[in-house]
CSV table of C-alpha atoms in Angstrom, one decimal:
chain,number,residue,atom,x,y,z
A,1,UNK,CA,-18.8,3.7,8.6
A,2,UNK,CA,-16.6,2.2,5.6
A,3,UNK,CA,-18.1,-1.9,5.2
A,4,UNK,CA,-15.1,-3.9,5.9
A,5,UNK,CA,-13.6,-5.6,2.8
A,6,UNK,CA,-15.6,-8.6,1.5
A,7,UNK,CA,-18.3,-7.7,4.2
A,8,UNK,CA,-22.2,-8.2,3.6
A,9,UNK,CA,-23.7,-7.3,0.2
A,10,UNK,CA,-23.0,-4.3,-1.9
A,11,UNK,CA,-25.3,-3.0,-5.3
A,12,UNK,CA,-24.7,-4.3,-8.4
A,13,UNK,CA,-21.2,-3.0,-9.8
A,14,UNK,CA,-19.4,-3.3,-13.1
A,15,UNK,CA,-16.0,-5.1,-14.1
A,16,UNK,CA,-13.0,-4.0,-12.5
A,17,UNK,CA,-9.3,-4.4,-14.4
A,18,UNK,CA,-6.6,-4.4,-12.5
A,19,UNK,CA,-2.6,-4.3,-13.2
A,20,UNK,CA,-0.3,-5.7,-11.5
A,21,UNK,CA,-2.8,-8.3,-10.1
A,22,UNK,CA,0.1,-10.4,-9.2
A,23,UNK,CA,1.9,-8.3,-7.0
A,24,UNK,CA,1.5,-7.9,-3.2
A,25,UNK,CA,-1.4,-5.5,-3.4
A,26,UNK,CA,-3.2,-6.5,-6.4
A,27,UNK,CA,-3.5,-10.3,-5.0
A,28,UNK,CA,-5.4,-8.7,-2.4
A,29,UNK,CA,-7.4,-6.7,-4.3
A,30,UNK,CA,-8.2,-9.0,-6.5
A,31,UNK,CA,-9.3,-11.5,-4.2
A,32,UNK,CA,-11.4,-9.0,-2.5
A,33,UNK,CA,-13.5,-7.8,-5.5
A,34,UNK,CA,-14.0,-11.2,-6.3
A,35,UNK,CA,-15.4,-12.0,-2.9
A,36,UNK,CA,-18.2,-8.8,-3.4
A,37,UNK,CA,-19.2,-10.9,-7.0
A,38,UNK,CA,-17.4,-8.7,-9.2
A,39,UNK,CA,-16.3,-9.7,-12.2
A,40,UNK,CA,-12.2,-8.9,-12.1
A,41,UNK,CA,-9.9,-8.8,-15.2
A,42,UNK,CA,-6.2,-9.6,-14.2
A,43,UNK,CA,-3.4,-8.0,-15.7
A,44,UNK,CA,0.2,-9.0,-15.6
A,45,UNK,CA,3.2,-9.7,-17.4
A,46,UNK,CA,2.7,-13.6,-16.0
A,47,UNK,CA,-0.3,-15.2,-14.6
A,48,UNK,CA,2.0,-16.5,-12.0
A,49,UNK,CA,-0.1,-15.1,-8.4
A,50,UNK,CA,-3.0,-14.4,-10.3
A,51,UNK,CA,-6.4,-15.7,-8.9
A,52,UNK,CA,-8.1,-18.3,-10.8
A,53,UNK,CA,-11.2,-16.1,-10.2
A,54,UNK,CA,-10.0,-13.8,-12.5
A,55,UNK,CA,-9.8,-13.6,-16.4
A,56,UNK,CA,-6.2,-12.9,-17.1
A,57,UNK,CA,-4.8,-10.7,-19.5
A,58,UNK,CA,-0.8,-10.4,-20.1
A,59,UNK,CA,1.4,-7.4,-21.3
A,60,UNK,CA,4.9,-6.3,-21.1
A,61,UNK,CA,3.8,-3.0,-19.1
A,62,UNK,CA,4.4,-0.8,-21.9
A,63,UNK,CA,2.4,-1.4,-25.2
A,64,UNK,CA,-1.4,-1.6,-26.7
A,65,UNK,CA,-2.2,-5.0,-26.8
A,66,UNK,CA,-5.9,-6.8,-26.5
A,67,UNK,CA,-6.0,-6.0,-22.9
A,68,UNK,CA,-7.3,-2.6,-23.7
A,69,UNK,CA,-10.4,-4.3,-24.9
A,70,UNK,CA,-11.0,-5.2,-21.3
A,71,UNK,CA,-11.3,-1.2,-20.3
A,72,UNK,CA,-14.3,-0.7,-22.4
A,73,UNK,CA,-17.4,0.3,-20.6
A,74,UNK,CA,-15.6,-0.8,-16.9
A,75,UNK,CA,-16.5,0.6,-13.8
A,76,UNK,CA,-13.4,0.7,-12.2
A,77,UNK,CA,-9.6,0.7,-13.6
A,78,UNK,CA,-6.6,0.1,-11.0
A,79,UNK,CA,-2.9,0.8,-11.7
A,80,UNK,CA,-0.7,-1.0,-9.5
A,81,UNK,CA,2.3,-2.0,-12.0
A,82,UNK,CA,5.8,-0.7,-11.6
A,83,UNK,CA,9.2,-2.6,-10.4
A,84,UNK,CA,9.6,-2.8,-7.1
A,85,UNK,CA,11.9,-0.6,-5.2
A,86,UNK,CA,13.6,-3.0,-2.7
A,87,UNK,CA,16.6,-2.6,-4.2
A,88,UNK,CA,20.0,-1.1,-4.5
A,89,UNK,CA,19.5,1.8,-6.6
A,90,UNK,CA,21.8,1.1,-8.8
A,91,UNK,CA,21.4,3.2,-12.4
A,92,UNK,CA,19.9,0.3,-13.9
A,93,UNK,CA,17.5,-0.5,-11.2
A,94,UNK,CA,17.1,3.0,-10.7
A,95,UNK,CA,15.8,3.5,-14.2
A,96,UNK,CA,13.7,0.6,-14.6
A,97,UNK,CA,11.7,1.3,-11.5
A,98,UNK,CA,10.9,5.1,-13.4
A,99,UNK,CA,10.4,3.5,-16.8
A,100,UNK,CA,7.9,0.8,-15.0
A,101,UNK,CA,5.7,3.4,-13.8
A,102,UNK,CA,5.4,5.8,-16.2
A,103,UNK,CA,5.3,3.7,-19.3
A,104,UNK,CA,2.4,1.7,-17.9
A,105,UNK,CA,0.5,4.6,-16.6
A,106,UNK,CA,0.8,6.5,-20.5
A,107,UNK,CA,-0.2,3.1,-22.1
A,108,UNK,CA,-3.2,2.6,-19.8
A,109,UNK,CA,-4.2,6.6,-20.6
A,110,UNK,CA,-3.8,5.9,-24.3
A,111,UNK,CA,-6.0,3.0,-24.3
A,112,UNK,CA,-8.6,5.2,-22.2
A,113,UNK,CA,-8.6,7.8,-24.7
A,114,UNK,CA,-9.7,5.4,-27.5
A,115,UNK,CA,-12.5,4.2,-26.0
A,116,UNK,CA,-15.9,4.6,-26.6
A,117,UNK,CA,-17.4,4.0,-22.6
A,118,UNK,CA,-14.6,5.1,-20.7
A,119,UNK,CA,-14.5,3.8,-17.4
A,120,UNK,CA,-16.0,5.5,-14.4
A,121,UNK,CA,-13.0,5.4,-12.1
A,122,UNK,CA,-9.4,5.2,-12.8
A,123,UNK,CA,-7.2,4.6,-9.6
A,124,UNK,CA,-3.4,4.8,-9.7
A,125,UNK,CA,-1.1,3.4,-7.2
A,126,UNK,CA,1.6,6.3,-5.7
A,127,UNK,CA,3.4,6.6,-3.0
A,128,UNK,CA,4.0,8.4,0.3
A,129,UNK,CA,7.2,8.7,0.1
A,130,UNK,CA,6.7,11.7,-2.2
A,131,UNK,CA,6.5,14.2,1.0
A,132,UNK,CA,9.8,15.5,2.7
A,133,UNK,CA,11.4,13.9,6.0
A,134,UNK,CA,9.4,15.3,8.3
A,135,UNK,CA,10.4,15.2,12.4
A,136,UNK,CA,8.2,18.2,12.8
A,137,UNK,CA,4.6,18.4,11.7
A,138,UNK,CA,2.3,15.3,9.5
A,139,UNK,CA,2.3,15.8,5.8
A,140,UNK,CA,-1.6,16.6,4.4
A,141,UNK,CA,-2.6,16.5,0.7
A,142,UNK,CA,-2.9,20.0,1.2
A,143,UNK,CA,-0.3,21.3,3.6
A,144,UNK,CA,2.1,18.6,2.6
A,145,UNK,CA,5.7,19.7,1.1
A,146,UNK,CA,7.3,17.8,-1.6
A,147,UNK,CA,10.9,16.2,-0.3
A,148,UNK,CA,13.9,15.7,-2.1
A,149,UNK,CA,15.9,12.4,-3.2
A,150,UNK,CA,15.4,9.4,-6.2
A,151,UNK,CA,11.9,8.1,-4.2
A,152,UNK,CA,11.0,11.7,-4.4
A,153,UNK,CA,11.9,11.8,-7.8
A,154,UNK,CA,9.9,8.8,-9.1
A,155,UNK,CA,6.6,9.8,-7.4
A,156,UNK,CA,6.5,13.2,-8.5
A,157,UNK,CA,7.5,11.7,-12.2
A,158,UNK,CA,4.3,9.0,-11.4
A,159,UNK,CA,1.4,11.8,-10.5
A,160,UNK,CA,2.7,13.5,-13.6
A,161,UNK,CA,2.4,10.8,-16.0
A,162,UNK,CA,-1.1,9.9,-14.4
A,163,UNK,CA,-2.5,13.8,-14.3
A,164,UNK,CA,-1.0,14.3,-17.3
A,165,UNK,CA,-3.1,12.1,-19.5
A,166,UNK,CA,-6.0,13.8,-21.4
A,167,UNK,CA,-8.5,11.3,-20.3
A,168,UNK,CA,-12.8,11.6,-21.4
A,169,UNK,CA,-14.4,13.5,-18.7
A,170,UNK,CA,-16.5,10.5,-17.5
A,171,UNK,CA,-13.4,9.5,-16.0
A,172,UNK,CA,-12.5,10.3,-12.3
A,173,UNK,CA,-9.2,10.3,-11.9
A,174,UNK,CA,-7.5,9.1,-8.0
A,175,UNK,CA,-3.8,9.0,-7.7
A,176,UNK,CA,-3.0,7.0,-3.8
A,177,UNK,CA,0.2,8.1,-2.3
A,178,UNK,CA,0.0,4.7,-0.2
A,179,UNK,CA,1.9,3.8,3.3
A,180,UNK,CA,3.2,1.0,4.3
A,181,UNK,CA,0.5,-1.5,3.8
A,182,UNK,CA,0.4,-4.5,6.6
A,183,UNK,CA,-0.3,-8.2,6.0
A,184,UNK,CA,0.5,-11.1,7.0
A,185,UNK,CA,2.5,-13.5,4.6
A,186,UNK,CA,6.6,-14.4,3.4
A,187,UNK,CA,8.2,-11.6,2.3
A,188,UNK,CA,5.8,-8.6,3.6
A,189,UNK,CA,7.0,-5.9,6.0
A,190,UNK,CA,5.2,-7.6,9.0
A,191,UNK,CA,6.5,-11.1,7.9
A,192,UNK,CA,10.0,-9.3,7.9
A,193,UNK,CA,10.0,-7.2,10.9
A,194,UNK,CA,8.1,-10.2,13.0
A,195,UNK,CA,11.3,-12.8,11.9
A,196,UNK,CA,13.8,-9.8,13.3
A,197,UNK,CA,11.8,-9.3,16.9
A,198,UNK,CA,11.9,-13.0,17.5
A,199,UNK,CA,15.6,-12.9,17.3
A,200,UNK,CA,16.2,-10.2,19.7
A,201,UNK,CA,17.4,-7.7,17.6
A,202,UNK,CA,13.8,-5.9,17.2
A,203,UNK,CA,14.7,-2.4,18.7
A,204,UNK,CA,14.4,1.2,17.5
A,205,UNK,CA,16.5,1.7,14.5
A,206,UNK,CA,18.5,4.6,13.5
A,207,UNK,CA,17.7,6.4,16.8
A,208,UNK,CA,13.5,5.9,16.1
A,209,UNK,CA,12.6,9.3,16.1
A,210,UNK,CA,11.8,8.6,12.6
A,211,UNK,CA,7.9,8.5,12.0
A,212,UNK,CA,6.4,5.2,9.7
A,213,UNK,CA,3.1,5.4,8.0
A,214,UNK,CA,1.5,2.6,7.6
A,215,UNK,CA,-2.0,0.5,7.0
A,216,UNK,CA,-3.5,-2.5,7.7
A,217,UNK,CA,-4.2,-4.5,4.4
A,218,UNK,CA,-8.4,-4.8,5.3
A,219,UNK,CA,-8.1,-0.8,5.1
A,220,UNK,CA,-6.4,-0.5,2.3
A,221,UNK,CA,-9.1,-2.6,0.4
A,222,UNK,CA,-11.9,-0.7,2.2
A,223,UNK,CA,-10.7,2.4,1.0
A,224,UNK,CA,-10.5,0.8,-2.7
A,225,UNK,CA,-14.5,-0.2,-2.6
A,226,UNK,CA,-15.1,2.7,-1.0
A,227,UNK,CA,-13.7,5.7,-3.4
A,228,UNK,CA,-16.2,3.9,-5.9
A,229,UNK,CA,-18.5,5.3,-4.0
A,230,UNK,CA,-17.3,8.8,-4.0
A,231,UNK,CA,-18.0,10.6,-7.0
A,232,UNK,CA,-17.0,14.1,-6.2
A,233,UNK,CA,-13.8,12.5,-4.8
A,234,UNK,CA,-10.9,13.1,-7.1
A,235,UNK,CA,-6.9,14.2,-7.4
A,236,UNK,CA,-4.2,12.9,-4.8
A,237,UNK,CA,-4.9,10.9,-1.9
A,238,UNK,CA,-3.0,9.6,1.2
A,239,UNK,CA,-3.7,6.2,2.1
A,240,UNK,CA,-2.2,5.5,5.6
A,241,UNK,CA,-4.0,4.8,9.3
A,242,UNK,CA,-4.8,8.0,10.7
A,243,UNK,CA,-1.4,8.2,12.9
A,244,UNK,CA,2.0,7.7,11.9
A,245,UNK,CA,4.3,6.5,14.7
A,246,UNK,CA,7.9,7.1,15.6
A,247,UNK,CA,9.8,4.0,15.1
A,248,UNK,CA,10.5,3.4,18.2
A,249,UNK,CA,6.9,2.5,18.9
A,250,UNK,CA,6.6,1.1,15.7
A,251,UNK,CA,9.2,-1.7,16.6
A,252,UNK,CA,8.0,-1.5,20.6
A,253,UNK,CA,4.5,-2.5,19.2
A,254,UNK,CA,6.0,-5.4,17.5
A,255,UNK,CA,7.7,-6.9,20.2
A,256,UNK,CA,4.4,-6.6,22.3
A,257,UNK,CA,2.4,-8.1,19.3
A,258,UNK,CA,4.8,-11.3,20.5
A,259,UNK,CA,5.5,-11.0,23.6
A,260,UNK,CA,8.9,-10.3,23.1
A,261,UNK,CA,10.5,-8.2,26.3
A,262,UNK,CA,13.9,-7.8,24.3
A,263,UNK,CA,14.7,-5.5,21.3
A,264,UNK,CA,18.7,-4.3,20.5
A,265,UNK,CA,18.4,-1.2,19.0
A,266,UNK,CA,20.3,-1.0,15.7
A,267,UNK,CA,22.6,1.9,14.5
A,268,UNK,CA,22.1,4.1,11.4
A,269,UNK,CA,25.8,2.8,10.6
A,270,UNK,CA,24.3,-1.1,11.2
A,271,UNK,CA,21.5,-0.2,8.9
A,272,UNK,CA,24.2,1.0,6.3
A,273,UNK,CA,25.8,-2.3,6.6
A,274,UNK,CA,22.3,-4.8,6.7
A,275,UNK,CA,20.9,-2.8,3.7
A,276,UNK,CA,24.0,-3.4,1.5
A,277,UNK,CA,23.5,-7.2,2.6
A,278,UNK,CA,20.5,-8.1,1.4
A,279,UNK,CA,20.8,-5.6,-1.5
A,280,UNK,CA,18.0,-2.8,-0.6
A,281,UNK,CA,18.1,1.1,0.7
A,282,UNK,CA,18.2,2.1,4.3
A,283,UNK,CA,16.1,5.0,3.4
A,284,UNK,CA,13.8,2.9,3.4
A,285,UNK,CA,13.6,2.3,7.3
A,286,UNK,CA,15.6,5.9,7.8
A,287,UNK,CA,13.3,8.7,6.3
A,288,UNK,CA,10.6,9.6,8.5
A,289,UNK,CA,7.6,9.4,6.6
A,290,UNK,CA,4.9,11.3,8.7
A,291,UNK,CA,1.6,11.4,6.7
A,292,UNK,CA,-1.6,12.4,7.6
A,293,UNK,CA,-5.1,11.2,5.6
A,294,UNK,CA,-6.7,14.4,5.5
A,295,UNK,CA,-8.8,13.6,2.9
A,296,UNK,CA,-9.9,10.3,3.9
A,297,UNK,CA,-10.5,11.8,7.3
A,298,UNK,CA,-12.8,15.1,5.5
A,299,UNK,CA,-14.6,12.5,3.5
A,300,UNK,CA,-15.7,10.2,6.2
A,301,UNK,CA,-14.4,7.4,5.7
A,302,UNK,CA,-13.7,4.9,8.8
A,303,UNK,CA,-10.9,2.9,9.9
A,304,UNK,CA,-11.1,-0.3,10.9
A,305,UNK,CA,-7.4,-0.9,12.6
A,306,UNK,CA,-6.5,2.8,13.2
A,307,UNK,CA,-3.9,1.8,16.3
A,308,UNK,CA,-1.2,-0.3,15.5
A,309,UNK,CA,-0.9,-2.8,18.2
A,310,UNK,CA,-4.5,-4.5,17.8
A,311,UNK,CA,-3.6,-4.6,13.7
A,312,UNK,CA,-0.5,-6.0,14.5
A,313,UNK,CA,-2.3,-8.6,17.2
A,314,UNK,CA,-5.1,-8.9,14.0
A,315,UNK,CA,-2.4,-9.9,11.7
A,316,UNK,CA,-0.4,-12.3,13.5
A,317,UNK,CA,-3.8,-14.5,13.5
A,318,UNK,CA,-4.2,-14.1,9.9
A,319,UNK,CA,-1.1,-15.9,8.4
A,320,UNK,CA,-1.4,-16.0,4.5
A,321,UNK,CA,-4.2,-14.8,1.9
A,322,UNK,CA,-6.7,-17.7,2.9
A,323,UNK,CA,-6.5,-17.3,6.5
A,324,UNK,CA,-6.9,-13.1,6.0
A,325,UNK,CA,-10.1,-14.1,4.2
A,326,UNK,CA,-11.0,-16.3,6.2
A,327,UNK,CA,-12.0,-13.4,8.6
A,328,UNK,CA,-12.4,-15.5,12.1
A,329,UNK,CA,-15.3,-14.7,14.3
A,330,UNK,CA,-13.3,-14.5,17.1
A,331,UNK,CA,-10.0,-13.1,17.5
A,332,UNK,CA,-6.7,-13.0,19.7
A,333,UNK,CA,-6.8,-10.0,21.9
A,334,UNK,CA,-3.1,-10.0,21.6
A,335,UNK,CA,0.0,-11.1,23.6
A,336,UNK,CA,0.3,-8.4,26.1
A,337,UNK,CA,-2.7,-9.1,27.4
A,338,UNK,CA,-1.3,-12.2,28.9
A,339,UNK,CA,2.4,-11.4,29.3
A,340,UNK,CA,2.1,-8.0,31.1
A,341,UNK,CA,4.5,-6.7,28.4
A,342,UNK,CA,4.7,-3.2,30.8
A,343,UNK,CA,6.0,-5.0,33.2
A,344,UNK,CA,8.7,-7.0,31.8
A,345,UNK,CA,10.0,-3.4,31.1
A,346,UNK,CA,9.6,-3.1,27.3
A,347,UNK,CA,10.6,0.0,25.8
């Protein structure tokens, strides 16, 4: 079974650099490598997020500079950098959020290329979006079909700046095409979507036929420490719990999460209009992103929080980075235990 992240004691490993270790994901990461004694560089275009833990190293996501010095002789190299993509996609936005991704993902081959010990593993972020709307079947690494649209666009553009690179042969090469990734603080999807059940208005949306993919945040870190220790493991991999749910349960396990009987369902039209107002995309609630981990599944590794209802009922204990550390003994066993959420008719 995959050791949960920050769990028990693991062999002697070497540094890890990571960039973008100020964003959602690589604070997480960050912090969780640290807790396993490794030693972490951090890089970023500020050190604004960035654990003290961690030696930090700036760039501007685009050019050589001395934090190339930092990938000689590492064990493990993480790509996480690229502009984030709530937002209208306007021409400029939509262009910086291409430019972010491939120019740091050429600079960080060309500075791989140079060096002398190359590191062991390089792991670039992608995203799950690249598969097609799919209402029919789950999307595998291998049976998987490519969709069609801007998000489509930038993911095929970000495996191809990644594969492309002509990197030593030492180097194992993983590209993540990553799901919705679930923790607990301002601003995340569960912060978000928790803020919108409590006010009633936390039904299915655009119908909720749609299917989300999504994984809890200890997961996601598991599978990090755990691709290190799979050598023969290599090319594209999806990164999601093992099912992806229609949005209608998606939002129906939120409002049992906290014990909330009520949930207005909100029009596509509704959507249209919210999305314009706080300046983001509705495809990003509206395409139904059905992916299936394959070859996580194939390769063994384990889930901690593979339903969504006890993550969710994990999560809401575990406000904020230091209190998802903190990793309490013992845990809420969730609201509808004591509210008989059935009952009250939730749907």
């Amino acid at each position: 079974m995959a050791r949960r992240s920050g769990e028990g004691r693991c062999p002697v490993k070497g540094q890890v650099v990571i960039f973008g270790a100020n964003g959602f994901l690589g604070r997480y990461l960050t912090r969780s490598f640290l807790r396993r004694g490794r030693e972490v560089v951090a890089v970023a275009r500020d050190r604004q997020g960035v654990d003290e833990g961690a030696m930090f190293l700036e760039w501007d996501g685009r050019t050589q500079g001395p934090w190339a010095l930092a990938l000689e002789g590492a064990e493990t190299v993480i790509n996480l950098a690229g502009r984030s993509v709530n937002c209208r996609y306007t021409e400029g936005n939509r262009q910086e959020i291409l430019d972010s991704r491939i120019e740091s993902t050429e600079a960080i081959g060309l500075a791989i290329r140079g060096l002398e010990t190359p590191p062991r593993l390089w792991v670039n972020a992608s995203s799950a979006t690249w598969y097609r709307h799919a209402g029919d079947r789950p999307q595998g690494e291998w049976s998987g079909e490519i969709g069609t649209g801007f998000s489509v666009e930038v993911a095929k553009a970000w495996e191809g700046a990644f594969f492309g690179q002509r990197c030593p042969g030492e180097t194992r090469k993983v590209a993540l095409r990553i799901g919705m990734v679930l923790a607990n603080e301002p601003g995340s999807v569960h912060h978000v979507l928790g803020r919108l059940v409590r006010s009633g208005m936390g039904g299915s949306m655009a119908g909720g036929k749609q299917r989300v993919s999504w994984i809890h945040m200890e997961d996601f870190l598991s599978v990090l420490h755990w691709l290190e220790d799979q050598p023969l493991l290599d090319g594209v991999v999806n990164v999601t719990a093992p099912e992806a749910v229609p949005n209608a349960d998606w939002m129906r396990s939120f409002r049992e999460a906290l014990a909330m009987p009520i949930g207005i369902p909100t029009p596509r039209w509704a959507l249209r209009f919210g999305a314009w107002m706080i300046r983001t995309e509705t495809e990003l609630v509206t395409k139904s992103r059905w992916v299936e981990p394959t070859r996580l599944k194939e390769h063994g590794f384990s889930w901690r929080w593979p339903d969504l209802v006890p993550a969710l009922n994990d999560l809401n204990r575990r406000k904020g980075m230091s209190a998802f550390f903190a990793q309490p003994e013992e845990r809420a066993i969730g609201a509808r235990a004591w509210t008989g959420a059935r009952k009250l008719g939730v749907s």
